[in-house]
XYZ file of C-alpha atoms in Angstrom:
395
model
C 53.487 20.419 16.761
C 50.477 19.488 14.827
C 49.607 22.824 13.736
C 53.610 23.837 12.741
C 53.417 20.449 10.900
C 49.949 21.507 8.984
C 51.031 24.642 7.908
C 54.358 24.345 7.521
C 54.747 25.327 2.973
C 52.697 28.321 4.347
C 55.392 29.796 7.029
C 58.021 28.099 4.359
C 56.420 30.750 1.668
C 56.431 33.244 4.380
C 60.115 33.166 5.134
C 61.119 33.136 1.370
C 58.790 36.307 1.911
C 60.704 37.626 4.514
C 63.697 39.328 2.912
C 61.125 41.511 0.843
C 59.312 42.716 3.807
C 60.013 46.370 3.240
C 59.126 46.595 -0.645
C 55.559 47.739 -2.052
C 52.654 45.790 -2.210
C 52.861 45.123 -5.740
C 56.113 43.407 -5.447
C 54.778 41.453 -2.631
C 51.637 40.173 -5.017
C 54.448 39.473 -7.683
C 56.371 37.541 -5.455
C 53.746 35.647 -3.789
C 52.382 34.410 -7.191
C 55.473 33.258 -8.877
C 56.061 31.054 -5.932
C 52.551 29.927 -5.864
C 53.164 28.941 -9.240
C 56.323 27.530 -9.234
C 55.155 25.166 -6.273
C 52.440 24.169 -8.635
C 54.550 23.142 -11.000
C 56.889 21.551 -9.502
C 54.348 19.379 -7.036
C 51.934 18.195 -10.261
C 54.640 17.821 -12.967
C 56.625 15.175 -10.693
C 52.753 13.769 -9.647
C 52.845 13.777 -13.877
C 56.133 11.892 -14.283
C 55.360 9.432 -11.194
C 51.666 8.296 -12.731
C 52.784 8.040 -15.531
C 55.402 4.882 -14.559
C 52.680 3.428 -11.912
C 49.908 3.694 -14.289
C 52.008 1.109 -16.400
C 53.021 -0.855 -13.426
C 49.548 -1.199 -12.058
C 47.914 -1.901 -15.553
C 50.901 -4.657 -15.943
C 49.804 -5.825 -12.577
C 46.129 -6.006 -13.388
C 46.480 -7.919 -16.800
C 49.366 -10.346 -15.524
C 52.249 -9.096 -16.982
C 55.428 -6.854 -16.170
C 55.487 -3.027 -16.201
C 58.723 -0.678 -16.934
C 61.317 -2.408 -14.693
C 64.909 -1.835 -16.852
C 65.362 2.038 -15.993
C 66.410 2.942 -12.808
C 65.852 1.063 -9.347
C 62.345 -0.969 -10.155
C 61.743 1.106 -13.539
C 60.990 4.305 -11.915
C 63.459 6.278 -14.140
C 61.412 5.337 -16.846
C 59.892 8.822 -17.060
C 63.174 10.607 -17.741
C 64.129 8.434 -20.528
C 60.395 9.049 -21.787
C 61.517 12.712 -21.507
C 64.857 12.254 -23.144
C 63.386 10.563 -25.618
C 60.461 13.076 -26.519
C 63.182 15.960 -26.561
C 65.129 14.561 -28.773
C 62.479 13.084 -31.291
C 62.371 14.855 -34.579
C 59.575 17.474 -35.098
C 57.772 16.821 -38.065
C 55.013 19.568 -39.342
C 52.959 18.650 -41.809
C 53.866 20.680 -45.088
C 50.321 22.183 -45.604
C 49.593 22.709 -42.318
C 48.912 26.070 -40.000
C 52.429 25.893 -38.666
C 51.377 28.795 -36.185
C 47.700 27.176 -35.187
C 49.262 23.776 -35.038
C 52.602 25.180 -32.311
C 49.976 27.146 -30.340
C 47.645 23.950 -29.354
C 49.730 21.887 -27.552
C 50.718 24.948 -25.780
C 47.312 26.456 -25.303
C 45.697 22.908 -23.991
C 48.883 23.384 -21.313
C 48.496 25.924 -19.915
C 44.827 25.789 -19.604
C 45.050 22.787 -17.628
C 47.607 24.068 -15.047
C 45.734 27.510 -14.428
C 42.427 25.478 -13.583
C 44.799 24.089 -10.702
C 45.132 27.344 -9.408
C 41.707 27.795 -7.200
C 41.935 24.610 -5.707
C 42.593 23.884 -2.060
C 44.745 21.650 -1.086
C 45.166 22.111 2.341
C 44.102 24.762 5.189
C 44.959 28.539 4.050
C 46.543 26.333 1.255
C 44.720 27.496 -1.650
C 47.146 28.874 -4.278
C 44.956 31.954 -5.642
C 41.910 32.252 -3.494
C 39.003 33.849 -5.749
C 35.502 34.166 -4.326
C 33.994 32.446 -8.000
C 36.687 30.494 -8.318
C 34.701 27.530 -9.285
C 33.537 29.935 -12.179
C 37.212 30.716 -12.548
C 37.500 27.018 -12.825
C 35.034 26.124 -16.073
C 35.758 29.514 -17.792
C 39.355 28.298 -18.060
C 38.834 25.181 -18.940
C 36.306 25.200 -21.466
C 38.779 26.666 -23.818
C 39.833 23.346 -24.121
C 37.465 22.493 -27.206
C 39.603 25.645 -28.595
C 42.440 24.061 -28.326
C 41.531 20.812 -29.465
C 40.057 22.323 -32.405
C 42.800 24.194 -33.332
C 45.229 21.121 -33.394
C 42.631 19.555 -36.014
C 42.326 22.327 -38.173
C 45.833 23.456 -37.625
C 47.078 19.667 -38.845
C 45.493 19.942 -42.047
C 44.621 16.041 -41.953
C 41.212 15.038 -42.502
C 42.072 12.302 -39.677
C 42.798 15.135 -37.127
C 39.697 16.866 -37.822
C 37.521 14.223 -37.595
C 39.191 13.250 -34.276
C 39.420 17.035 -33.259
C 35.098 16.859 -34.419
C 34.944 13.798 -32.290
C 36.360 15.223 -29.102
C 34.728 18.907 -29.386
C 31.251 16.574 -29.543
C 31.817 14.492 -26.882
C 33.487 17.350 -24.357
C 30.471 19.694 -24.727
C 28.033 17.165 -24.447
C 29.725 16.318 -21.365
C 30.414 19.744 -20.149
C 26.725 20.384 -19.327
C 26.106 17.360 -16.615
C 29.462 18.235 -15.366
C 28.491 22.024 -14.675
C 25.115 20.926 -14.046
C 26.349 18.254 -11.436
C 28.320 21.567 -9.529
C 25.064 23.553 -9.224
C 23.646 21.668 -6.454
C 26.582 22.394 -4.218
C 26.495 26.030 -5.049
C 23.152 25.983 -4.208
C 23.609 24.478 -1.037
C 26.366 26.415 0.624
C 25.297 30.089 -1.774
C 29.068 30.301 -2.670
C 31.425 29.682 -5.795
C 33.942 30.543 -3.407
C 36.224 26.843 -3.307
C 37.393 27.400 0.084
C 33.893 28.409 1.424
C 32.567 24.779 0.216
C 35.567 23.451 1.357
C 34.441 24.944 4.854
C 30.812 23.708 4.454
C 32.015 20.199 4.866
C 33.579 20.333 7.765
C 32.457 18.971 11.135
C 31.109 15.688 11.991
C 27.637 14.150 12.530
C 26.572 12.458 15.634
C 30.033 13.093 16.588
C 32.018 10.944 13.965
C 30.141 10.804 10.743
C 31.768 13.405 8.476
C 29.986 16.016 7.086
C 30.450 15.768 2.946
C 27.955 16.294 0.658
C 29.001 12.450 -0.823
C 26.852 10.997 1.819
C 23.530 12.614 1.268
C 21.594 10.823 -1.639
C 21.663 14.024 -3.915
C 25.542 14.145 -3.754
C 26.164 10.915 -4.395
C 24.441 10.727 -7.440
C 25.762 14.168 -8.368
C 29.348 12.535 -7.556
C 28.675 9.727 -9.735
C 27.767 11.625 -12.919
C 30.432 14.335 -11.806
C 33.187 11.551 -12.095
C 31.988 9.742 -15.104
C 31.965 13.481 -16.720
C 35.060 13.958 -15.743
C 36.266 10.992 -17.657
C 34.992 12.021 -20.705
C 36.572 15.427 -20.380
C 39.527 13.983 -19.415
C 39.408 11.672 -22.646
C 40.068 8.670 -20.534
C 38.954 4.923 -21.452
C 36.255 4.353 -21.887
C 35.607 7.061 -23.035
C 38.523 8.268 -25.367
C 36.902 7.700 -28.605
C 38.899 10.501 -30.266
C 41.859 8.544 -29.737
C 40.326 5.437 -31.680
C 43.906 3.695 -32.814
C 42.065 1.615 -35.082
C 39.411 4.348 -36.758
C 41.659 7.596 -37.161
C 45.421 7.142 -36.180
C 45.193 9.192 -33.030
C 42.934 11.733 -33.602
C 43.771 15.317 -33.052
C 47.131 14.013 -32.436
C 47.976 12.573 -35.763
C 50.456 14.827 -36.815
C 52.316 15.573 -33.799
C 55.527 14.291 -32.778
C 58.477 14.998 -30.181
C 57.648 17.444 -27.454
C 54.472 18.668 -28.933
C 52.796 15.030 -28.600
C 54.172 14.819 -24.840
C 52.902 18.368 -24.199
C 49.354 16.966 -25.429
C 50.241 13.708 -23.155
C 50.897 15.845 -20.306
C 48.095 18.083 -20.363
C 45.740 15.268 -20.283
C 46.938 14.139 -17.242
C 47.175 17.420 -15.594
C 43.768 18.058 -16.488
C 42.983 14.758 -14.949
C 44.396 16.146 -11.474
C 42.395 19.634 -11.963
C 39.198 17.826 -12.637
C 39.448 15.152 -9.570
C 40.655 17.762 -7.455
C 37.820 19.665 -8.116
C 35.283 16.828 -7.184
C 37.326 16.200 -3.686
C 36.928 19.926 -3.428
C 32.650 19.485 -3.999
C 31.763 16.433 -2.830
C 34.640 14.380 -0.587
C 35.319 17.040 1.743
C 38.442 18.952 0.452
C 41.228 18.379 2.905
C 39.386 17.443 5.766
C 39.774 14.510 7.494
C 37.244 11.446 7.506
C 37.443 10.677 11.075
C 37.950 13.205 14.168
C 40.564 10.924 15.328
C 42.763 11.697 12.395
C 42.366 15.093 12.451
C 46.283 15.359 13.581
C 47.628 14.352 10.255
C 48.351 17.517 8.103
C 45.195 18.514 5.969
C 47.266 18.663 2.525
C 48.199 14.928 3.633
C 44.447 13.685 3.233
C 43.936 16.053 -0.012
C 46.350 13.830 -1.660
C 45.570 10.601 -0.322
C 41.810 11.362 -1.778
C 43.783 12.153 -4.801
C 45.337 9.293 -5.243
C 42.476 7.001 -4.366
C 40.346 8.625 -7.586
C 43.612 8.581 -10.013
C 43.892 4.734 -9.161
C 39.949 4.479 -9.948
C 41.061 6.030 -13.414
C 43.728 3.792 -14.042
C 41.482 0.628 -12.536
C 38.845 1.734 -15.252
C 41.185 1.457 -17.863
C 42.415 -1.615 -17.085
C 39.163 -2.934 -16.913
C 36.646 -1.573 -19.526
C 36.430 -1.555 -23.325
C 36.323 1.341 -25.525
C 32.877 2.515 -26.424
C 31.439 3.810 -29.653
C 30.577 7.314 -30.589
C 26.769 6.813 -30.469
C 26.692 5.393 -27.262
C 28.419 7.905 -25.632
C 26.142 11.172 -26.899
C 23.254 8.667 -26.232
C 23.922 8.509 -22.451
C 25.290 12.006 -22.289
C 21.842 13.630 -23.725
C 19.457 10.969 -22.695
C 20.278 9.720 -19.132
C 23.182 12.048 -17.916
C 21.921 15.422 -18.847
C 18.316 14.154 -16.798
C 19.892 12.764 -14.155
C 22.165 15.739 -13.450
C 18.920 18.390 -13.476
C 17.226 15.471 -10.929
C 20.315 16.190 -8.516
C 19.802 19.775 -8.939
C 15.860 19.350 -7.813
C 16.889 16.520 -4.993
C 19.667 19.363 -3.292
C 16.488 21.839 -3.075
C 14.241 19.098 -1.452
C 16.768 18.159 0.778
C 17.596 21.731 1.628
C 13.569 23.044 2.307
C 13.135 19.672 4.028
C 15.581 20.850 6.462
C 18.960 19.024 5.898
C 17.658 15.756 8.563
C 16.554 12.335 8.250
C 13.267 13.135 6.401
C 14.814 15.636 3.801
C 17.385 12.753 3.134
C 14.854 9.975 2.195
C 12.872 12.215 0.418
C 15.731 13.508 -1.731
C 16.703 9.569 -2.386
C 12.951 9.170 -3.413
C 13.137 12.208 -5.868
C 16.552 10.590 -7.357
C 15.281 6.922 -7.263
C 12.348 7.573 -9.555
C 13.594 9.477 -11.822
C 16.438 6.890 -12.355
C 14.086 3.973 -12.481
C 11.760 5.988 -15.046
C 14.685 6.414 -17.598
C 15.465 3.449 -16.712
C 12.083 1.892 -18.358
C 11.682 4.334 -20.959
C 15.534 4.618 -22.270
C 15.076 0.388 -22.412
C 18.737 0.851 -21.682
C 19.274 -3.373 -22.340
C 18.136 -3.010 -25.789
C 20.166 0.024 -26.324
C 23.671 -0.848 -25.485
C 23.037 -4.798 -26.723
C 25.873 -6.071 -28.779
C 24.861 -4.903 -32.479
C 24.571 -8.101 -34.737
C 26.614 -7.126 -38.253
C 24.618 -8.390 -40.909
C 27.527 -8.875 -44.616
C 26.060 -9.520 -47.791
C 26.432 -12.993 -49.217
């Protein structure tokens, strides 16, 4: 019962698989992809329209005040009139502008988001296109993102979206390197960019009920840390989405777009904001195993998306919580403490692995991690760095 319950969207594929069982392999590949892709869809754009509403509910929660509550029972319609509305907005295109570059972004930005989506698992045998470098697969794809992004700046023809485009193509390649960086160590570790084979390096349990991720060793946790924050910035989230500065240029690359193109940039944030936290369940939290034995009878895709959920809330949490920060902070702490720290991780995994993976290759891996922290600690003088700056006007 378990087991039928587990795998059940796999024997669900297999019986919309069924009535083709006699054509050629080809069609068979076809088929199998188009519903792998269609499930995709349809599972993250309704996990789109559904954060969407609770990220306004729980931010109205957090700051004492109501959240969407007029459109459908308790406001959770709210993201079809958001729809309606976006459809039927009026498209304006700048008259100067790329009209060609500035249609392709939004749809480029897309669909780069939902195809890093593909290599994930989210549950046993529940990977949607299993590729043996998939996590290569992964940051090939999405590192045409700065394209993207650049090309709704330049296709605009606003000096406003190309200083926001400049801002976000700065910040998301300084960024990209920890975030890469932060993946080696688990490569390393298991010798596979094969998702599912890391997947299946976390699995098991220590002294019989500790689990087995690479979160709970000293090297992972750090490499977590500076994973998520990372991911953040990629994702353009607060407090990091400087190139979305309301008060300093409109909305950045986003100036001049309106209607459906403007949701299409809206949704492809957020979908890239699923890829990139599914991706760090996938490294570090154990993929869709269980955290206890004792709960191993609850269907691994189940415990994907309850890890899911847990990190999108952290997202939403941070934004309800911290302030924007400036420009010069952020590439500060991206080349100065992030980009060290990351390489530190890298050298940590390798001492923990030669020390051989016990007690004694943990503490010295937290040794390696704690003093190189504590040393750009001293010599960053982080508290004088990110003090409030005192504006000085002339009289």
């Amino acid at each position: 019962m378990i087991g039928s319950l587990d795998q059940i969207f796999i024997r669900a594929k297999q019986l919309l698989l069924a009535p083709l069982g006699g054509a050629p392999d080809w069609v068979m590949q076809i088929a199998s992809s188009l519903i792998n892709i269609f499930a995709l869809l349809g599972v993250f754009l309704t996990l789109f329209a559904l954060i969407s509403v609770l990220e306004r509910k729980i931010l109205g929660r957090m700051q004492n005040r109501y959240g969407p509550n007029r459109v459908g029972p308790f406001g959770l319609f709210q993201p079809v009139a958001d729809g309606i509305k976006m459809l039927i907005k009026e498209d304006i295109v700048p008259t100067r502008a790329d009209k060609i570059v500035h249609f392709l972004a939004p749809i480029l930005i897309a669909a780069t988001a939902v195809l890093a989506l593909g290599v994930i698992p989210y549950g046993r045998n529940m990977t949607p296109f299993a590729i043996d470098s998939g996590i290569l697969f992964f940051f090939a794809v999405g590192s045409t993102t700065e394209l993207a992004v650049f090309m709704a700046g330049w296709g605009s023809n606003n000096k406003f979206s190309m200083l926001g485009a400049m801002r976000a193509i700065a910040q998301m390649i300084s960024y990209e390197l920890p975030l890469i960086i932060t993946v080696l160590p688990v490569v390393m570790v298991v010798g596979a960019l094969s998702p599912d084979r890391i997947v299946a390096a976390q699995g098991g349990y220590a002294f019989g009920f500790a689990p087995c991720w690479f979160v709970f060793t000293p090297w992972g946790a750090a490499a977590f840390i500076l994973f998520f924050v990372s991911g953040l910035v990629e994702s353009n989230r607060t407090p990091f989405d400087v190139p979305e500065g309301e008060s300093e240029i409109v909305a950045g690359h986003m100036t001049e777009y309106s209607g459906f193109k403007y949701a299409t940039f809206f949704m492809a944030e957020y979908i890239g904001m699923f890829a990139i936290s599914g991706l760090g369940i996938t490294l570090f939290l154990g993929g869709w195993h269980a955290p206890m034995r004792g709960l191993e009878f609850i269907p691994s895709y189940l415990w994907f998306f309850a890890k899911l959920s847990a990190l999108l809330f952290v997202y939403i949490w941070l934004r309800g919580t911290l302030p924007r920060t400036r420009v010069d902070q952020i590439m500060n702490f991206a080349w100065k403490f992030m980009l060290p720290m990351a390489f530190t991780c890298v050298i940590a995994a390798a001492v923990w692995h030669y020390a051989g993976r016990g007690f004694a290759g943990w503490l010295w891996s937290l040794g390696v991690i704690a003093v190189v922290y504590f040393i750009l600690s001293i010599f960053l003088e982080t508290r004088k760095k990110f003090a409030p700056r005192t504006y000085r006007f002339a009289e």
